[in-house]
Structures are given as C-alpha cells and as structure tokens.
XYZ file of C-alpha atoms in Angstrom:
253
model
C -1.174 13.583 0.105
C 0.291 12.248 -3.041
C -1.397 12.449 -6.510
C -1.512 8.719 -6.837
C -3.540 8.521 -3.632
C -5.764 11.529 -4.370
C -6.800 10.833 -7.950
C -8.969 7.801 -8.928
C -6.943 5.116 -10.810
C -9.138 5.285 -13.895
C -8.390 9.146 -14.239
C -4.645 8.502 -13.666
C -4.681 5.812 -16.316
C -6.482 7.945 -18.782
C -4.027 10.671 -18.253
C -1.057 8.565 -18.735
C -2.443 7.092 -21.866
C -3.209 10.455 -23.244
C 0.311 11.679 -22.560
C 1.621 8.438 -24.246
C -0.381 8.951 -27.373
C 0.722 12.551 -27.404
C 4.352 11.529 -27.196
C 3.910 8.988 -30.030
C 2.418 11.747 -32.153
C 5.062 14.218 -31.278
C 7.778 11.606 -32.149
C 6.102 11.048 -35.422
C 5.696 14.591 -36.537
C 9.256 15.382 -35.382
C 10.669 12.618 -37.631
C 9.184 14.492 -40.641
C 10.201 17.912 -39.723
C 13.808 17.600 -38.700
C 16.621 16.314 -40.925
C 19.485 14.153 -39.753
C 17.410 12.149 -37.233
C 16.909 9.089 -39.383
C 18.590 6.482 -37.243
C 17.391 6.357 -33.644
C 17.317 2.558 -33.280
C 20.088 2.499 -30.835
C 18.604 5.250 -28.671
C 15.232 3.428 -28.823
C 16.753 0.251 -27.415
C 18.710 2.252 -24.673
C 15.647 4.188 -23.500
C 13.338 1.026 -23.588
C 16.025 -0.701 -21.664
C 16.175 1.963 -18.953
C 12.489 1.923 -18.658
C 12.410 -1.756 -18.256
C 15.178 -1.482 -15.435
C 13.188 1.206 -13.636
C 10.052 -0.961 -13.733
C 11.966 -3.951 -12.430
C 13.418 -1.891 -9.574
C 10.086 -0.304 -8.782
C 8.305 -3.579 -8.731
C 10.930 -5.112 -6.554
C 10.495 -2.257 -3.977
C 6.687 -2.439 -4.127
C 6.758 -6.184 -3.739
C 8.904 -5.933 -0.583
C 6.562 -3.382 0.955
C 3.438 -5.544 0.038
C 4.976 -8.598 1.687
C 5.958 -6.499 4.851
C 2.316 -5.347 5.098
C 1.020 -8.715 4.718
C 3.404 -10.138 7.359
C 2.515 -7.438 9.855
C -1.142 -8.421 9.666
C -0.145 -11.986 10.871
C 2.181 -10.414 13.443
C -0.580 -8.183 14.939
C -2.999 -11.046 15.117
C -0.535 -13.140 16.962
C 0.440 -10.213 19.247
C -3.254 -9.589 20.173
C -4.028 -13.301 20.625
C -1.012 -13.677 23.089
C -2.067 -10.716 25.099
C -5.647 -12.103 25.251
C -4.307 -15.410 26.595
C -1.946 -13.871 29.052
C -4.602 -11.584 30.482
C -6.277 -14.885 31.788
C -3.697 -14.689 34.592
C -4.746 -11.254 35.916
C -7.312 -11.020 38.628
C -10.869 -10.096 38.144
C -12.334 -7.443 37.197
C -9.121 -6.502 35.212
C -9.188 -9.817 33.459
C -12.579 -9.399 32.003
C -12.152 -5.652 31.247
C -8.908 -6.309 29.297
C -10.509 -9.112 27.336
C -13.513 -6.974 26.472
C -11.291 -4.110 25.302
C -9.149 -6.510 23.176
C -12.226 -7.805 21.443
C -13.259 -4.344 20.612
C -9.704 -3.644 19.626
C -9.762 -6.202 17.022
C -13.067 -4.951 15.720
C -11.665 -1.357 15.566
C -8.564 -2.499 13.746
C -10.603 -4.351 11.042
C -13.014 -1.406 10.606
C -10.069 1.035 10.373
C -8.607 -1.073 7.433
C -12.057 -1.345 5.738
C -12.391 2.473 5.935
C -8.868 3.252 5.059
C -9.951 5.024 1.725
C -11.944 7.427 3.833
C -9.411 9.811 5.637
C -11.923 11.022 8.252
C -13.347 7.646 9.116
C -9.906 6.141 9.212
C -8.691 8.992 11.701
C -11.713 8.182 13.868
C -10.890 4.480 14.081
C -7.275 5.299 14.582
C -8.154 7.526 17.576
C -10.321 4.762 19.019
C -7.506 2.380 18.620
C -5.092 4.697 20.471
C -7.610 5.216 23.196
C -8.120 1.495 23.707
C -4.265 0.941 23.861
C -4.103 3.628 26.613
C -6.846 1.924 28.450
C -5.233 -1.546 28.203
C -2.084 0.009 29.581
C -3.895 1.730 32.392
C -5.678 -1.432 33.437
C -2.413 -3.316 33.543
C -0.757 -0.507 35.522
C -3.566 -0.480 38.127
C -2.986 -4.119 39.122
C 0.806 -4.097 38.706
C 1.524 -3.781 42.469
C -0.495 -6.927 43.328
C 0.488 -9.207 40.365
C 3.225 -11.744 40.500
C 6.284 -10.460 38.694
C 6.468 -13.355 36.137
C 2.834 -12.753 35.179
C 3.257 -9.020 35.057
C 6.415 -9.369 32.832
C 4.708 -11.677 30.463
C 1.655 -9.568 30.174
C 3.643 -6.374 29.752
C 5.730 -7.873 27.157
C 2.731 -8.941 25.245
C 1.015 -5.567 25.532
C 4.226 -3.858 24.283
C 4.179 -6.121 21.250
C 0.502 -5.104 20.483
C 1.492 -1.389 20.660
C 4.737 -1.841 18.659
C 3.024 -3.758 15.802
C 0.262 -1.131 15.633
C 2.860 1.610 15.019
C 4.674 -0.622 12.572
C 1.498 -1.267 10.431
C 0.704 2.459 10.340
C 4.261 3.255 9.251
C 4.209 0.464 6.662
C 1.045 1.993 5.155
C 2.831 5.202 4.691
C 6.165 3.777 3.175
C 5.629 3.785 -0.528
C 7.880 4.304 -3.534
C 9.171 7.906 -3.612
C 7.492 10.438 -6.042
C 10.809 10.940 -7.718
C 10.946 7.354 -8.966
C 7.410 7.546 -10.418
C 8.304 10.831 -11.994
C 11.494 9.422 -13.567
C 9.439 6.395 -14.662
C 6.945 8.455 -16.362
C 9.511 10.499 -18.162
C 11.200 7.377 -19.394
C 7.798 6.069 -20.555
C 7.018 9.226 -22.389
C 10.515 9.350 -23.895
C 10.325 5.791 -25.266
C 6.920 6.611 -26.681
C 8.269 9.517 -28.540
C 11.230 7.482 -29.903
C 8.692 4.754 -30.953
C 6.636 7.169 -32.717
C 9.720 8.393 -34.664
C 8.993 6.999 -38.175
C 10.910 9.034 -40.785
C 10.773 6.266 -43.370
C 6.933 6.294 -43.630
C 3.969 8.539 -43.598
C 1.679 6.022 -41.791
C 1.340 6.166 -38.044
C 1.843 3.067 -35.806
C -1.869 2.301 -35.545
C -2.390 -0.981 -33.699
C 1.252 -1.387 -32.446
C 0.951 2.200 -30.856
C -2.330 1.037 -29.118
C -0.721 -2.178 -27.754
C 2.322 -0.297 -26.531
C 0.234 2.383 -24.631
C -2.228 -0.204 -23.174
C 0.505 -2.571 -22.035
C 2.811 0.105 -20.539
C -0.171 1.857 -18.706
C -1.373 -1.453 -17.465
C 2.153 -2.226 -16.125
C 2.416 1.150 -14.515
C -0.881 1.088 -12.710
C -0.350 -2.641 -11.690
C 2.805 -1.203 -9.887
C 0.758 1.628 -8.335
C -1.961 -0.869 -7.246
C 0.711 -2.930 -5.518
C 2.611 -0.070 -3.909
C -0.127 2.092 -2.592
C -2.031 0.044 0.158
C -5.161 2.353 0.510
C -6.431 1.841 -3.069
C -6.925 -0.768 -5.732
C -7.515 -4.529 -5.269
C -4.102 -5.589 -4.181
C -4.573 -4.957 -0.417
C -3.169 -7.010 2.430
C -5.265 -9.947 3.424
C -6.964 -9.434 6.798
C -7.790 -13.136 7.294
C -5.580 -13.718 10.472
C -7.385 -10.860 12.227
C -10.816 -11.947 10.921
C -9.984 -15.478 12.233
C -8.852 -14.055 15.634
C -12.057 -12.020 15.782
C -14.039 -15.142 15.459
C -12.072 -16.991 18.087
C -12.335 -14.206 20.718
C -16.097 -13.927 20.174
C -16.490 -17.731 20.456
C -14.180 -17.924 23.568
C -14.839 -14.635 25.553
C-alpha cells in the first residue's frame, strides 16, 4: 500500500509543510554562506514553471480517473437494473432467487464502498460480492437448457455486463497516479521553496510571503491527492445512481 493511502491526510500535509519551511530556511542560509550565487531569478522562474507544469499534468490525470470512477457507478447501476428487469423473463423459482440476490448485491456494493477505508471490511464485502456473482451465474446456468434462446442470450449478456463493470470499478480504484510523479512533484516543490528562500540582498526572512507560499502549495498538492486517491478524503465518487437503484428494487421486488 502506498504512503499516500496509509498515512492520514493531516499528517502528510504537516510533513510536506515542514519540508517546505526547511527548504526555505536552507535556501536563505545558503544565500548568505556561498558567494557568486546572487542572481537566481532565472532559475526560480524555470523551477516554478516546471512545478506548475507537473501540477497541471497531474491534475489532468487525476481528473480523468475521477471522471472514469464516477461514470462507472452509473454504468454499474444501469447494468444491475437491466439484469433485474431481464430476470423477469426467467421461470420461477429462479426469477425470485435472482431478484433477491440482485437486491442483496446492490446492498453489498454500497456497503463495500462505504467501508472502503477499512481494508478488512472491504475485503469481506468484496468476497460476498464475488460469491453473489457466482450464485447468479449458477442460477442462470441451471435453467439454461429450458430457457428460450433469445431470453437466455439477453439475460446472459446482462449478467456479463454486471460482472465486467464490477471488475472495471475495482481496477479503477487501484489506478492512481504513479509514485514517481508524486516524488518528482515533491522534489520540484522543495527546490522551488529553496530558491524562493534564497535572499542574498537582505537579512530578513520571507515572513508572510513564505507562509502564503507554503500553505497554497500544500493545499494544491493535497487537493490533488484527495482527487486522485478514491479511498480517502472528501472527493469520492457519487453513489447516488446505486442508491436510487436500491430504492427502486426495494419498492418493486
């Protein structure tokens, strides 16, 4: 598990802020100990531009992944709803058993998302989800011989879609920005902080400008982390389509 997923956001933010302040202080002290380093304005602009480019690139990647995860919720709700409707063409008792398992399946999917921050609980819900998928397939397989071909094809297609989107959602939750990019971004932030602290023309530290720089850069960094990592923070995929489907299935069993 990655460090951005293991540590609390506040702890990571404080750590990054501390590193940025240390870099500012290091740059300030270096500017009064080394000769011949008076003009670094061009280097400051280059490094800050590189950091801005990395942030823009990272935000683009994170935004695409966030949009994909949100779209997959809608796709899963549609797939389950379609299978629920098509199971009405199956004979009893298979029809009732499939519908009952699909109602439970929606509950399990929502519970798994709610407990995603707890690895053990999430693993339990995932195992139950897999077990329900296997049961649905077994139920359909048991009546395949006596079911009209058109009905069987439609129901099988709908069940396959449910299974596929489940795998897609799981993979999408694991598909986040590589650690290398985060490390490179952090190095760029620390380098820009060191150059900003470089003040050979004065004995005064940056004061308020330093604080504003650190706070803004840390806020931007962890907004990116919040957007990219689906199992933490407040920017999580809206589960409303599945919640609405849950209500529909309960009201029309």
